[in-house]
PDB file of C-alpha atoms in Angstrom:
ATOM      1  CA  UNK R  17       0.000   0.000   0.000  1.00  0.00           C
ATOM      2  CA  UNK R  18       1.286   3.440  -0.918  1.00  0.00           C
ATOM      3  CA  UNK R  19       0.426   6.183   1.533  1.00  0.00           C
ATOM      4  CA  UNK R  20       0.844   9.828   0.694  1.00  0.00           C
ATOM      5  CA  UNK R  21       0.457  12.867   2.873  1.00  0.00           C
ATOM      6  CA  UNK R  22      -2.602  13.775   0.826  1.00  0.00           C
ATOM      7  CA  UNK R  23      -4.420  10.654   1.956  1.00  0.00           C
ATOM      8  CA  UNK R  24      -7.360  12.233   3.806  1.00  0.00           C
ATOM      9  CA  UNK R  25      -8.154   9.076   5.781  1.00  0.00           C
ATOM     10  CA  UNK R  26      -4.571   8.767   6.997  1.00  0.00           C
ATOM     11  CA  UNK R  27      -4.474  12.389   8.069  1.00  0.00           C
ATOM     12  CA  UNK R  28      -7.732  11.976   9.984  1.00  0.00           C
ATOM     13  CA  UNK R  29      -6.461   8.742  11.568  1.00  0.00           C
ATOM     14  CA  UNK R  30      -3.344  10.569  12.737  1.00  0.00           C
ATOM     15  CA  UNK R  31      -5.595  13.242  14.221  1.00  0.00           C
ATOM     16  CA  UNK R  32      -7.772  10.626  15.912  1.00  0.00           C
ATOM     17  CA  UNK R  33      -4.700   8.814  17.290  1.00  0.00           C
ATOM     18  CA  UNK R  34      -2.805  11.906  18.387  1.00  0.00           C
ATOM     19  CA  UNK R  35      -1.649  12.279  21.983  1.00  0.00           C
ATOM     20  CA  UNK R  36      -2.947  15.836  21.787  1.00  0.00           C
ATOM     21  CA  UNK R  37      -6.511  14.715  21.007  1.00  0.00           C
ATOM     22  CA  UNK R  38      -8.547  16.138  23.898  1.00  0.00           C
ATOM     23  CA  UNK R  39     -10.192  12.894  25.015  1.00  0.00           C
ATOM     24  CA  UNK R  40      -7.950  12.004  27.953  1.00  0.00           C
ATOM     25  CA  UNK R  41      -6.477   8.810  26.548  1.00  0.00           C
ATOM     26  CA  UNK R  42      -3.109   9.536  28.031  1.00  0.00           C
ATOM     27  CA  UNK R  43      -4.547  10.516  31.400  1.00  0.00           C
ATOM     28  CA  UNK R  44      -5.826   7.005  32.096  1.00  0.00           C
ATOM     29  CA  UNK R  45      -3.532   4.093  32.925  1.00  0.00           C
ATOM     30  CA  UNK R  46      -5.847   1.078  33.110  1.00  0.00           C
ATOM     31  CA  UNK R  47      -5.385   0.968  36.897  1.00  0.00           C
ATOM     32  CA  UNK R  48      -1.600   1.041  37.007  1.00  0.00           C
ATOM     33  CA  UNK R  49      -1.445   3.931  39.515  1.00  0.00           C
ATOM     34  CA  UNK R  50      -3.619   1.943  41.913  1.00  0.00           C
ATOM     35  CA  UNK R  51      -1.443  -1.137  41.477  1.00  0.00           C
ATOM     36  CA  UNK R  52       1.664   0.944  42.180  1.00  0.00           C
ATOM     37  CA  UNK R  53       0.048   2.578  45.225  1.00  0.00           C
ATOM     38  CA  UNK R  54      -0.905  -0.859  46.578  1.00  0.00           C
ATOM     39  CA  UNK R  55       2.626  -2.159  46.013  1.00  0.00           C
ATOM     40  CA  UNK R  56       1.566  -4.720  43.424  1.00  0.00           C
ATOM     41  CA  UNK R  57       3.820  -3.150  40.802  1.00  0.00           C
ATOM     42  CA  UNK R  58       7.204  -2.013  42.127  1.00  0.00           C
ATOM     43  CA  UNK R  59       9.805  -2.981  39.516  1.00  0.00           C
ATOM     44  CA  UNK R  60      10.427  -2.181  35.874  1.00  0.00           C
ATOM     45  CA  UNK R  61       9.792  -5.813  34.900  1.00  0.00           C
ATOM     46  CA  UNK R  62       6.404  -5.669  36.632  1.00  0.00           C
ATOM     47  CA  UNK R  63       5.489  -2.540  34.660  1.00  0.00           C
ATOM     48  CA  UNK R  64       6.426  -4.403  31.475  1.00  0.00           C
ATOM     49  CA  UNK R  65       4.325  -7.395  32.579  1.00  0.00           C
ATOM     50  CA  UNK R  66       1.371  -5.110  33.377  1.00  0.00           C
ATOM     51  CA  UNK R  67       1.609  -3.424  29.990  1.00  0.00           C
ATOM     52  CA  UNK R  68       1.897  -6.744  28.170  1.00  0.00           C
ATOM     53  CA  UNK R  69      -1.132  -8.080  30.031  1.00  0.00           C
ATOM     54  CA  UNK R  70      -3.162  -5.016  28.991  1.00  0.00           C
ATOM     55  CA  UNK R  71      -2.109  -5.450  25.370  1.00  0.00           C
ATOM     56  CA  UNK R  72      -2.774  -9.177  25.232  1.00  0.00           C
ATOM     57  CA  UNK R  73      -5.924  -9.415  27.329  1.00  0.00           C
ATOM     58  CA  UNK R  74      -7.795  -6.170  26.826  1.00  0.00           C
ATOM     59  CA  UNK R  75      -6.589  -4.725  23.549  1.00  0.00           C
ATOM     60  CA  UNK R  76      -6.067  -7.860  21.457  1.00  0.00           C
ATOM     61  CA  UNK R  77      -8.969  -9.916  22.795  1.00  0.00           C
ATOM     62  CA  UNK R  78     -11.621  -7.293  23.455  1.00  0.00           C
ATOM     63  CA  UNK R  79     -11.007  -3.806  22.081  1.00  0.00           C
ATOM     64  CA  UNK R  80      -9.697  -4.617  18.608  1.00  0.00           C
ATOM     65  CA  UNK R  81     -12.290  -7.325  17.841  1.00  0.00           C
ATOM     66  CA  UNK R  82     -15.073  -4.956  18.931  1.00  0.00           C
ATOM     67  CA  UNK R  83     -13.471  -2.156  16.903  1.00  0.00           C
ATOM     68  CA  UNK R  84     -13.586  -4.391  13.801  1.00  0.00           C
ATOM     69  CA  UNK R  85     -17.213  -5.380  14.415  1.00  0.00           C
ATOM     70  CA  UNK R  86     -18.283  -1.800  15.148  1.00  0.00           C
ATOM     71  CA  UNK R  87     -16.633  -0.517  11.977  1.00  0.00           C
ATOM     72  CA  UNK R  88     -18.476  -3.167   9.956  1.00  0.00           C
ATOM     73  CA  UNK R  89     -21.760  -2.349  11.697  1.00  0.00           C
ATOM     74  CA  UNK R  90     -21.380   1.386  11.141  1.00  0.00           C
ATOM     75  CA  UNK R  91     -20.475   0.863   7.484  1.00  0.00           C
ATOM     76  CA  UNK R  92     -23.992  -0.567   7.024  1.00  0.00           C
ATOM     77  CA  UNK R  93     -25.560   1.824   9.566  1.00  0.00           C
ATOM     78  CA  UNK R  94     -26.686  -1.127  11.696  1.00  0.00           C
ATOM     79  CA  UNK R  95     -27.669   0.910  14.744  1.00  0.00           C
ATOM     80  CA  UNK R  96     -28.970  -2.080  16.703  1.00  0.00           C
ATOM     81  CA  UNK R  97     -25.620  -3.847  16.293  1.00  0.00           C
ATOM     82  CA  UNK R  98     -23.739  -0.713  17.362  1.00  0.00           C
ATOM     83  CA  UNK R  99     -25.812  -0.567  20.564  1.00  0.00           C
ATOM     84  CA  UNK R 100     -25.123  -4.281  21.195  1.00  0.00           C
ATOM     85  CA  UNK R 101     -21.391  -3.774  20.698  1.00  0.00           C
ATOM     86  CA  UNK R 102     -21.405  -0.729  22.959  1.00  0.00           C
ATOM     87  CA  UNK R 103     -23.111  -2.783  25.670  1.00  0.00           C
ATOM     88  CA  UNK R 104     -20.659  -5.644  25.120  1.00  0.00           C
ATOM     89  CA  UNK R 105     -17.516  -3.536  25.374  1.00  0.00           C
ATOM     90  CA  UNK R 106     -18.760  -1.813  28.523  1.00  0.00           C
ATOM     91  CA  UNK R 107     -19.673  -5.167  30.070  1.00  0.00           C
ATOM     92  CA  UNK R 108     -16.097  -6.296  29.434  1.00  0.00           C
ATOM     93  CA  UNK R 109     -14.751  -3.506  31.639  1.00  0.00           C
ATOM     94  CA  UNK R 110     -14.159  -5.414  34.875  1.00  0.00           C
ATOM     95  CA  UNK R 111     -14.238  -2.465  37.255  1.00  0.00           C
ATOM     96  CA  UNK R 112     -16.134   0.751  37.708  1.00  0.00           C
ATOM     97  CA  UNK R 113     -12.889   2.642  37.082  1.00  0.00           C
ATOM     98  CA  UNK R 114     -12.224   0.911  33.752  1.00  0.00           C
ATOM     99  CA  UNK R 115     -15.791   1.560  32.638  1.00  0.00           C
ATOM    100  CA  UNK R 116     -15.503   5.211  33.680  1.00  0.00           C
ATOM    101  CA  UNK R 117     -12.219   5.478  31.772  1.00  0.00           C
ATOM    102  CA  UNK R 118     -13.888   4.190  28.595  1.00  0.00           C
ATOM    103  CA  UNK R 119     -17.064   6.258  28.890  1.00  0.00           C
ATOM    104  CA  UNK R 120     -15.270   9.487  29.879  1.00  0.00           C
ATOM    105  CA  UNK R 121     -13.080   9.169  26.803  1.00  0.00           C
ATOM    106  CA  UNK R 122     -16.179   8.265  24.780  1.00  0.00           C
ATOM    107  CA  UNK R 123     -18.007  11.390  25.930  1.00  0.00           C
ATOM    108  CA  UNK R 124     -14.980  13.544  25.109  1.00  0.00           C
ATOM    109  CA  UNK R 125     -14.666  11.979  21.652  1.00  0.00           C
ATOM    110  CA  UNK R 126     -18.411  12.459  21.066  1.00  0.00           C
ATOM    111  CA  UNK R 127     -18.026  16.192  21.785  1.00  0.00           C
ATOM    112  CA  UNK R 128     -15.078  16.397  19.419  1.00  0.00           C
ATOM    113  CA  UNK R 129     -16.883  14.521  16.634  1.00  0.00           C
ATOM    114  CA  UNK R 130     -19.942  16.752  17.003  1.00  0.00           C
ATOM    115  CA  UNK R 131     -17.694  19.809  16.704  1.00  0.00           C
ATOM    116  CA  UNK R 132     -16.369  18.321  13.449  1.00  0.00           C
ATOM    117  CA  UNK R 133     -19.991  17.766  12.326  1.00  0.00           C
ATOM    118  CA  UNK R 134     -19.608  13.992  12.223  1.00  0.00           C
ATOM    119  CA  UNK R 135     -22.793  12.020  12.731  1.00  0.00           C
ATOM    120  CA  UNK R 136     -22.848  10.537  16.236  1.00  0.00           C
ATOM    121  CA  UNK R 137     -26.379   9.256  16.766  1.00  0.00           C
ATOM    122  CA  UNK R 138     -25.381   7.107  19.720  1.00  0.00           C
ATOM    123  CA  UNK R 139     -24.491   9.910  22.073  1.00  0.00           C
ATOM    124  CA  UNK R 140     -28.030   9.561  23.359  1.00  0.00           C
ATOM    125  CA  UNK R 141     -26.877   6.366  25.053  1.00  0.00           C
ATOM    126  CA  UNK R 142     -26.328   6.833  28.763  1.00  0.00           C
ATOM    127  CA  UNK R 143     -22.774   5.504  28.400  1.00  0.00           C
ATOM    128  CA  UNK R 144     -20.916   5.492  25.104  1.00  0.00           C
ATOM    129  CA  UNK R 145     -17.700   3.575  24.626  1.00  0.00           C
ATOM    130  CA  UNK R 146     -14.598   5.222  23.205  1.00  0.00           C
ATOM    131  CA  UNK R 147     -14.054   2.065  21.128  1.00  0.00           C
ATOM    132  CA  UNK R 148     -17.440   2.396  19.414  1.00  0.00           C
ATOM    133  CA  UNK R 149     -16.992   6.094  18.699  1.00  0.00           C
ATOM    134  CA  UNK R 150     -13.460   5.528  17.400  1.00  0.00           C
ATOM    135  CA  UNK R 151     -14.967   2.949  15.020  1.00  0.00           C
ATOM    136  CA  UNK R 152     -17.625   5.423  13.884  1.00  0.00           C
ATOM    137  CA  UNK R 153     -14.997   8.097  13.213  1.00  0.00           C
ATOM    138  CA  UNK R 154     -12.659   5.696  11.398  1.00  0.00           C
ATOM    139  CA  UNK R 155     -15.518   4.420   9.248  1.00  0.00           C
ATOM    140  CA  UNK R 156     -16.695   7.962   8.521  1.00  0.00           C
ATOM    141  CA  UNK R 157     -13.196   8.837   7.287  1.00  0.00           C
ATOM    142  CA  UNK R 158     -12.984   5.567   5.293  1.00  0.00           C
ATOM    143  CA  UNK R 159      -9.990   4.266   7.218  1.00  0.00           C
ATOM    144  CA  UNK R 160      -9.330   0.552   6.682  1.00  0.00           C
ATOM    145  CA  UNK R 161      -9.536  -1.642   9.784  1.00  0.00           C
ATOM    146  CA  UNK R 162      -5.823  -2.538   9.906  1.00  0.00           C
ATOM    147  CA  UNK R 163      -4.870   1.136   9.895  1.00  0.00           C
ATOM    148  CA  UNK R 164      -7.594   1.993  12.409  1.00  0.00           C
ATOM    149  CA  UNK R 165      -6.422  -0.819  14.696  1.00  0.00           C
ATOM    150  CA  UNK R 166      -2.863   0.451  14.534  1.00  0.00           C
ATOM    151  CA  UNK R 167      -3.998   3.981  15.332  1.00  0.00           C
ATOM    152  CA  UNK R 168      -6.236   2.789  18.155  1.00  0.00           C
ATOM    153  CA  UNK R 169      -3.483   0.702  19.694  1.00  0.00           C
TER     154      UNK R 169
END
């Protein structure tokens, strides 16, 4: 695949994946601060283990599969499926803190997408997942799944 700087989808993906995107993605640590405070994580190797566990268990087995399914559902405007996937991803958040992390980022992304005049019909949900909204944005900008997954990760 040849990618040029004029590729609109790539530019939007870079925007969506940017550390400066005002959704708080870099303010949340998936519970690592708590684990450090409790003394569960005290060494560099434990930080590496924690990070690897997050990548293998949460990202690879939950977030990315739901991202793929949500992108496919949004491509066909299957609103019922989007709601199901939103419920599924939030049910997979094992703690109140993890769920709050996801929904706070989701609410922030919803505000950003509305400001960009991108259709976000699911903001009426009480809790909206960042994963689902990322999928909606990536689909809107016609970003292929592999690229979206890389940007999400």
